[in-house]
Amino acid sequence: MREIVIDLKDMNDTKEVYEKKISPLYSAFIYFLVFCFGLSFIYFYFGKIEIVAKANGVIRPNDEVSTVSPLVGGKVTGVFYSDGEVVKEGQKLLSIDTTESEISLEALRKQEQKLGEDRLYVEKFIDGIKKDTNPFDKDSKEEEYNYFVQFEQYKLDKKSTFISSDFNEKKAVSSIEACKKQKVDMEYQIKGLEAYKNSIETGKDMLKDFPEYENMYLSYKNLITSIDNDYNSKKADIDFNVSTASNDYYINYYQDRVSEYEDLVDSIKSGESKFNDDDTSEAKLFYKQYSYEAEGYEKAIDRNGDTPGLENTARSDDNLKRLEGYKLFRQSVESGNDCFSMDSPSYEYHYLYDNYKNEYDKIDENVALLQTEYENLINNEERNESVNMDEFVANLSKQITARDNYKATTISNIDNVILQIQTVELSSGDDTDKETSEQALNTYKSKSLATYTGTLDEYKQKLDEAKLQKDGIKSKELLYADLDKTYQNTKRQRYLSTITEIDNSIQSLKTKLIQIEADLDMNEVISQMYKDSKGEDGTYVDVSKVKIDKLSELLSRKKQIETELDELKTQIKQTEEQISAGNITASRDGIINVSQEISAGDVIPSGSLIGTVIPAGSNEFKVQIYVDNSSIGNLKEGDDIKYSIMSLPSSEYGYVNGKVVSISKDTLVMDGKNSGYYLVTGTIDAEKLKDHNGNEGEIAIGMQVEAKIVTEKKRIISYILEKINIT
């Protein structure tokens, strides 16, 4: 360090300064500064600063605060509190109308009572089945009487099952005997048919052990004999016909018939009669019948569906008269006596019988002459030697056949006419349109032509055969050959058809035998099944099954009733709770804080908040604070808290104090982060705040807060020294 030397002569002003007196103002200022420094030192040394941990939180309801809320909704019948009133635990606060629940409870209890009775009846039924006695009284009340009837029905079912099983067993035994008998019968029939078949094939009677089939074999032989007789008869006819005896009569007869039926067919085709006025032949009669029917169809066409009038009525009467005439005609032909009465309206049809009678008498006279001549020949021995009796008998037989055929044909034709008249009469009242009537006319014309043309062809064929026989075109040997061929074919066909019938019968019997054997096996199985189904006491399994099924049904019913009773008890308990919930009481002592005004007559929903009961000396709210891991170290229960409510800014409403009451033992993971947070619960000392102007702000559940938790207090000087890293 360098020394500075100053001359004394240069120190005059400084000395004056040192020797000069100080001003009192300076002294006072210095003392003031010293005082301020000392006061600051004392403040910094003895004064303390609060160290806080900041965290966010939310206002929640206090656990000690109970809410007043109805469990059931309904009409309010009474209000027994006022806001701010001190209430005791169990004190009635509110009553709600529970009339519907009370009605429902009464119905449920009645249903419970009925199910209880049903359970007793079911248990009684089960006991009766075990004892095999009806435990119910038929003269009791209706419900028990129903069970009496059910038990009787059970007894009937049991008895019916026994009868059915017993019947089926006996039926199976009876069926076995019947099947065995049928089997024996079938086997006997098969053997008989096989013997019948062998007899036909061999021509020897092998049916001594089968009488009924022996009769069938004899019938078959008789049939073959009749075929042989017919063959011999036809052979005699050939001998007669080839000799041309009496053939002229048939040629003339068939020529007349051909001519008449040709006129009949031409008349139908042309629509005009080809017959002479004095013609009384059968063909003209048929044409008159045809014309009458055709006229009816034509009139139906003209009517064209109109309602029948007088003309139709007259025609209907004419039909009835004509029908009566043909019926009398038939009776006369069949009996051989004239059945017509001159007073009858149908007498005009008498001419039909006259014509028939004349023709029939001619044939009958010829037959009578031949019969007389035949008797004379029989009695005259000399004449017998000169006449071929076989030919004469054949001629007589033909004449008799012609007479009988004429009568039978006439009756058949009359029946056809009667049927046609009846058909026309039945359809005369129908409203038939023109097209339908034309179709009917055409159909009738076609059928008539087909019928009469067929008859004409038959007469032509017979005429040709008669001419051929007369001219001797076919020799006797050729006729014999044809007859022999027909004879052999007939016998062969009869043989084959009989054998086929026998084979079919045998096959059918064998099929039935298989079925009978199957039925026999089945019935034997059924019979054995019923025998095996009996228990040691001889009771059928089916009967025991009825008992078991009924017991199973009753046990299931009992279980169902018990289940329903359990459900009913639950419903009754719930209903009683609903009725009890109609009286809302305080769950603890405290002061009631009303959330909404309720009056008698109001309808409130279930779960609606009516108010809260706050214990004396307690607050309605608490604060859940979420403290970060880094700030939790110095926190402890009892620490002071200062809240800044975001909805009520601290710049206007200030801070609200509180204290830490609990700290979670472990972190809660937040947003999936491992650091998490600690849940700190704190009290809040106010429920309402006022701003600078005196306006109130209410604290509500769910409000967000910023909490400053005072973790410690330090001397200000220590805090400053720590900040400047001196200590």
Coordinates of C-alpha atoms in Angstrom, one line a residue, residues 249-518:
Y249 CA -136.4 -117.7 -94.4
Y250 CA -133.4 -116.1 -92.7
I251 CA -132.2 -114.6 -95.9
N252 CA -135.6 -112.9 -96.5
Y253 CA -135.8 -111.9 -92.8
Y254 CA -132.3 -110.3 -92.8
Q255 CA -132.9 -108.6 -96.2
D256 CA -136.1 -106.9 -94.7
R257 CA -134.2 -105.8 -91.6
V258 CA -131.3 -104.4 -93.7
S259 CA -133.7 -102.5 -95.9
E260 CA -135.6 -101.1 -92.9
Y261 CA -132.4 -100.0 -91.0
E262 CA -130.9 -98.4 -94.2
D263 CA -134.1 -96.3 -94.4
L264 CA -133.8 -95.5 -90.7
V265 CA -130.1 -94.4 -91.0
D266 CA -130.8 -92.3 -94.2
S267 CA -133.8 -90.7 -92.5
I268 CA -131.7 -89.6 -89.5
K269 CA -128.9 -88.3 -91.7
S270 CA -131.3 -86.3 -94.0
G271 CA -133.8 -85.3 -91.4
E272 CA -136.6 -86.5 -93.6
S273 CA -138.5 -89.8 -93.3
K274 CA -137.8 -92.4 -96.0
F275 CA -140.5 -94.7 -94.8
N276 CA -143.9 -95.3 -96.5
D277 CA -147.0 -94.1 -94.6
D278 CA -148.3 -97.7 -94.2
D279 CA -144.9 -98.9 -93.0
T280 CA -145.3 -100.5 -89.5
S281 CA -141.8 -101.8 -89.1
E282 CA -139.6 -101.6 -86.0
A283 CA -137.2 -99.3 -87.8
K284 CA -140.0 -96.7 -88.5
L285 CA -141.0 -96.9 -84.8
F286 CA -137.4 -96.1 -83.8
Y287 CA -137.3 -93.2 -86.3
K288 CA -140.5 -91.8 -84.8
Q289 CA -138.9 -92.0 -81.4
Y290 CA -135.8 -90.2 -82.7
S291 CA -137.8 -87.5 -84.4
Y292 CA -139.7 -86.8 -81.3
E293 CA -136.6 -86.4 -79.2
A294 CA -134.8 -84.3 -81.8
E295 CA -137.8 -82.0 -82.0
G296 CA -137.5 -81.5 -78.3
Y297 CA -133.9 -80.5 -78.5
E298 CA -134.7 -78.1 -81.5
K299 CA -137.4 -76.4 -79.4
A300 CA -134.9 -76.0 -76.6
I301 CA -132.6 -74.3 -79.1
D302 CA -135.4 -71.9 -80.2
R303 CA -136.2 -71.1 -76.6
N304 CA -132.6 -70.1 -76.1
G305 CA -132.8 -70.2 -72.4
D306 CA -136.2 -68.7 -72.0
T307 CA -138.4 -69.7 -69.0
P308 CA -140.6 -72.6 -70.1
G309 CA -144.1 -71.5 -71.1
L310 CA -147.3 -73.2 -72.1
E311 CA -145.6 -75.0 -75.0
N312 CA -143.1 -76.6 -72.6
T313 CA -145.8 -77.5 -70.2
A314 CA -147.7 -79.2 -73.0
R315 CA -144.6 -81.0 -74.1
S316 CA -144.0 -82.2 -70.5
D317 CA -147.6 -83.5 -70.4
D318 CA -147.0 -85.2 -73.7
N319 CA -143.8 -86.8 -72.4
L320 CA -145.7 -88.2 -69.4
K321 CA -148.4 -89.6 -71.6
R322 CA -145.7 -91.1 -73.9
L323 CA -143.8 -92.5 -70.9
E324 CA -147.0 -94.2 -69.6
G325 CA -147.7 -95.6 -73.1
Y326 CA -144.2 -97.2 -73.3
K327 CA -144.5 -98.6 -69.8
L328 CA -147.8 -100.3 -70.8
F329 CA -146.2 -101.4 -74.0
R330 CA -143.4 -103.1 -72.0
Q331 CA -145.9 -104.7 -69.6
S332 CA -147.8 -106.1 -72.5
V333 CA -144.7 -107.5 -74.2
E334 CA -143.4 -109.0 -71.0
S335 CA -146.7 -110.6 -69.9
G336 CA -147.9 -111.5 -73.4
N337 CA -151.3 -109.8 -72.6
D338 CA -152.7 -106.5 -73.8
C339 CA -152.3 -104.1 -70.8
F340 CA -153.7 -101.0 -72.6
S341 CA -157.1 -99.5 -71.7
M342 CA -159.2 -97.7 -74.4
D343 CA -160.1 -95.0 -71.8
S344 CA -156.4 -94.3 -71.1
P345 CA -154.8 -91.1 -72.7
S346 CA -151.8 -93.3 -73.6
Y347 CA -153.9 -95.7 -75.7
E348 CA -152.7 -94.0 -78.8
Y349 CA -149.5 -96.0 -78.3
H350 CA -151.4 -99.3 -78.5
Y351 CA -150.3 -99.6 -82.2
L352 CA -146.8 -100.3 -81.0
Y353 CA -148.0 -103.4 -79.3
D354 CA -150.1 -104.4 -82.3
N355 CA -147.1 -104.2 -84.6
Y356 CA -145.0 -106.2 -82.2
K357 CA -147.7 -108.7 -81.7
N358 CA -148.1 -109.2 -85.5
E359 CA -144.4 -109.8 -86.0
Y360 CA -144.1 -112.0 -82.9
D361 CA -147.1 -114.1 -84.0
K362 CA -145.6 -114.7 -87.4
I363 CA -142.4 -116.1 -85.8
D364 CA -144.4 -118.0 -83.2
E365 CA -146.7 -119.6 -85.9
N366 CA -143.6 -120.8 -87.8
V367 CA -142.3 -122.3 -84.5
A368 CA -145.7 -123.9 -83.9
L369 CA -145.7 -125.5 -87.4
L370 CA -142.2 -126.8 -87.0
Q371 CA -143.0 -128.2 -83.5
T372 CA -146.2 -129.9 -85.0
E373 CA -144.1 -131.3 -87.9
Y374 CA -141.5 -132.5 -85.4
E375 CA -144.1 -134.3 -83.3
N376 CA -145.4 -135.9 -86.5
L377 CA -142.0 -137.0 -87.5
I378 CA -141.4 -138.6 -84.1
N379 CA -144.7 -140.5 -84.4
N380 CA -144.2 -141.5 -88.0
E381 CA -141.4 -144.1 -88.3
E382 CA -141.4 -144.3 -92.1
R383 CA -141.0 -140.6 -92.4
N384 CA -138.2 -140.6 -89.8
E385 CA -136.1 -142.7 -92.1
S386 CA -136.4 -140.2 -95.0
V387 CA -135.7 -137.0 -93.0
N388 CA -132.5 -135.8 -91.3
M389 CA -133.8 -135.3 -87.7
D390 CA -130.6 -133.5 -86.6
E391 CA -131.1 -130.8 -89.3
F392 CA -134.8 -130.5 -88.4
V393 CA -134.1 -130.1 -84.7
A394 CA -131.4 -127.4 -85.4
N395 CA -133.9 -125.5 -87.6
L396 CA -136.5 -125.7 -84.9
S397 CA -134.0 -124.5 -82.3
K398 CA -133.1 -121.5 -84.5
Q399 CA -136.8 -120.5 -84.9
I400 CA -137.3 -120.6 -81.1
T401 CA -134.2 -118.6 -80.5
A402 CA -135.3 -116.0 -83.1
R403 CA -138.7 -115.7 -81.4
D404 CA -137.1 -115.2 -77.9
N405 CA -134.5 -112.8 -79.2
Y406 CA -137.2 -110.7 -80.9
K407 CA -139.0 -110.4 -77.6
A408 CA -135.9 -109.6 -75.6
T409 CA -134.7 -107.0 -78.1
T410 CA -138.1 -105.3 -78.1
I411 CA -138.1 -105.1 -74.3
S412 CA -134.5 -103.7 -74.4
N413 CA -135.5 -101.1 -77.0
I414 CA -138.5 -100.1 -74.9
D415 CA -136.3 -99.7 -71.8
N416 CA -134.0 -97.4 -73.8
V417 CA -136.9 -95.3 -74.9
I418 CA -138.3 -95.0 -71.4
L419 CA -134.9 -93.9 -70.1
Q420 CA -134.6 -91.3 -72.9
I421 CA -138.1 -89.9 -72.1
Q422 CA -137.2 -89.7 -68.4
T423 CA -133.9 -87.9 -69.2
V424 CA -135.7 -85.4 -71.4
E425 CA -138.4 -84.8 -68.8
L426 CA -135.8 -84.2 -66.1
S427 CA -134.0 -81.7 -68.2
S428 CA -137.0 -80.0 -69.7
G429 CA -137.1 -77.3 -67.0
D430 CA -133.5 -76.3 -67.3
D431 CA -132.6 -72.9 -68.6
T432 CA -130.2 -74.3 -71.3
D433 CA -128.6 -71.9 -73.6
K434 CA -128.5 -72.3 -77.4
E435 CA -125.0 -73.7 -77.6
T436 CA -125.7 -76.3 -75.0
S437 CA -128.9 -77.4 -76.7
E438 CA -127.2 -77.7 -80.1
Q439 CA -124.4 -79.8 -78.5
A440 CA -127.0 -82.1 -76.9
L441 CA -128.9 -82.5 -80.3
N442 CA -125.6 -83.3 -82.1
T443 CA -124.7 -85.8 -79.4
Y444 CA -128.1 -87.4 -79.5
K445 CA -128.0 -87.6 -83.3
S446 CA -124.5 -89.1 -83.2
K447 CA -125.4 -91.7 -80.6
S448 CA -128.5 -92.7 -82.5
L449 CA -126.6 -93.1 -85.8
A450 CA -123.9 -95.1 -84.1
T451 CA -126.5 -97.4 -82.5
Y452 CA -128.6 -98.0 -85.6
T453 CA -125.6 -98.2 -87.9
G454 CA -124.2 -100.9 -85.7
T455 CA -127.5 -102.8 -85.8
L456 CA -127.5 -102.4 -89.6
D457 CA -124.0 -103.8 -89.9
E458 CA -125.0 -106.8 -87.8
Y459 CA -128.0 -107.6 -90.0
K460 CA -125.8 -107.2 -93.1
Q461 CA -123.2 -109.6 -91.6
K462 CA -125.9 -112.1 -90.8
L463 CA -127.4 -111.8 -94.3
D464 CA -124.0 -112.4 -95.8
E465 CA -123.4 -115.4 -93.6
A466 CA -126.8 -116.8 -94.6
K467 CA -126.1 -116.3 -98.3
L468 CA -122.7 -117.9 -97.9
Q469 CA -124.1 -120.8 -96.1
K470 CA -126.8 -121.2 -98.8
D471 CA -124.3 -121.0 -101.7
G472 CA -122.0 -123.5 -99.9
I473 CA -119.0 -121.1 -100.2
K474 CA -117.6 -122.7 -97.1
S475 CA -117.2 -126.4 -97.0
K476 CA -118.1 -128.5 -94.0
E477 CA -114.4 -129.3 -93.4
L478 CA -113.4 -125.6 -93.2
L479 CA -116.3 -124.9 -90.8
Y480 CA -115.2 -127.9 -88.7
A481 CA -111.6 -126.6 -88.7
D482 CA -112.7 -123.1 -87.5
L483 CA -115.0 -124.7 -84.9
D484 CA -112.2 -127.0 -83.7
K485 CA -109.8 -124.0 -83.4
T486 CA -112.3 -122.0 -81.4
Y487 CA -113.1 -125.0 -79.3
Q488 CA -109.4 -125.6 -78.5
N489 CA -108.8 -121.9 -77.8
T490 CA -111.8 -121.7 -75.5
K491 CA -110.6 -124.7 -73.5
R492 CA -107.0 -123.4 -73.4
Q493 CA -108.2 -120.0 -72.2
R494 CA -110.4 -121.5 -69.5
Y495 CA -107.5 -123.7 -68.4
L496 CA -105.0 -120.8 -68.3
S497 CA -107.4 -118.4 -66.6
T498 CA -108.2 -121.0 -63.9
I499 CA -104.5 -121.8 -63.3
T500 CA -103.8 -118.0 -63.1
E501 CA -106.6 -117.5 -60.6
I502 CA -105.3 -120.4 -58.5
D503 CA -101.7 -119.0 -58.7
N504 CA -103.0 -115.5 -57.7
S505 CA -105.0 -116.9 -54.8
I506 CA -102.0 -118.9 -53.6
Q507 CA -99.7 -115.9 -53.8
S508 CA -102.3 -113.7 -52.0
L509 CA -102.7 -116.4 -49.3
K510 CA -98.9 -116.6 -48.9
T511 CA -98.7 -112.8 -48.5
K512 CA -101.4 -112.9 -45.9
L513 CA -99.7 -115.8 -44.2
I514 CA -96.5 -113.7 -43.9
Q515 CA -98.5 -110.9 -42.3
I516 CA -100.3 -113.3 -40.0
E517 CA -96.9 -114.8 -38.9
A518 CA -95.7 -111.2 -38.3

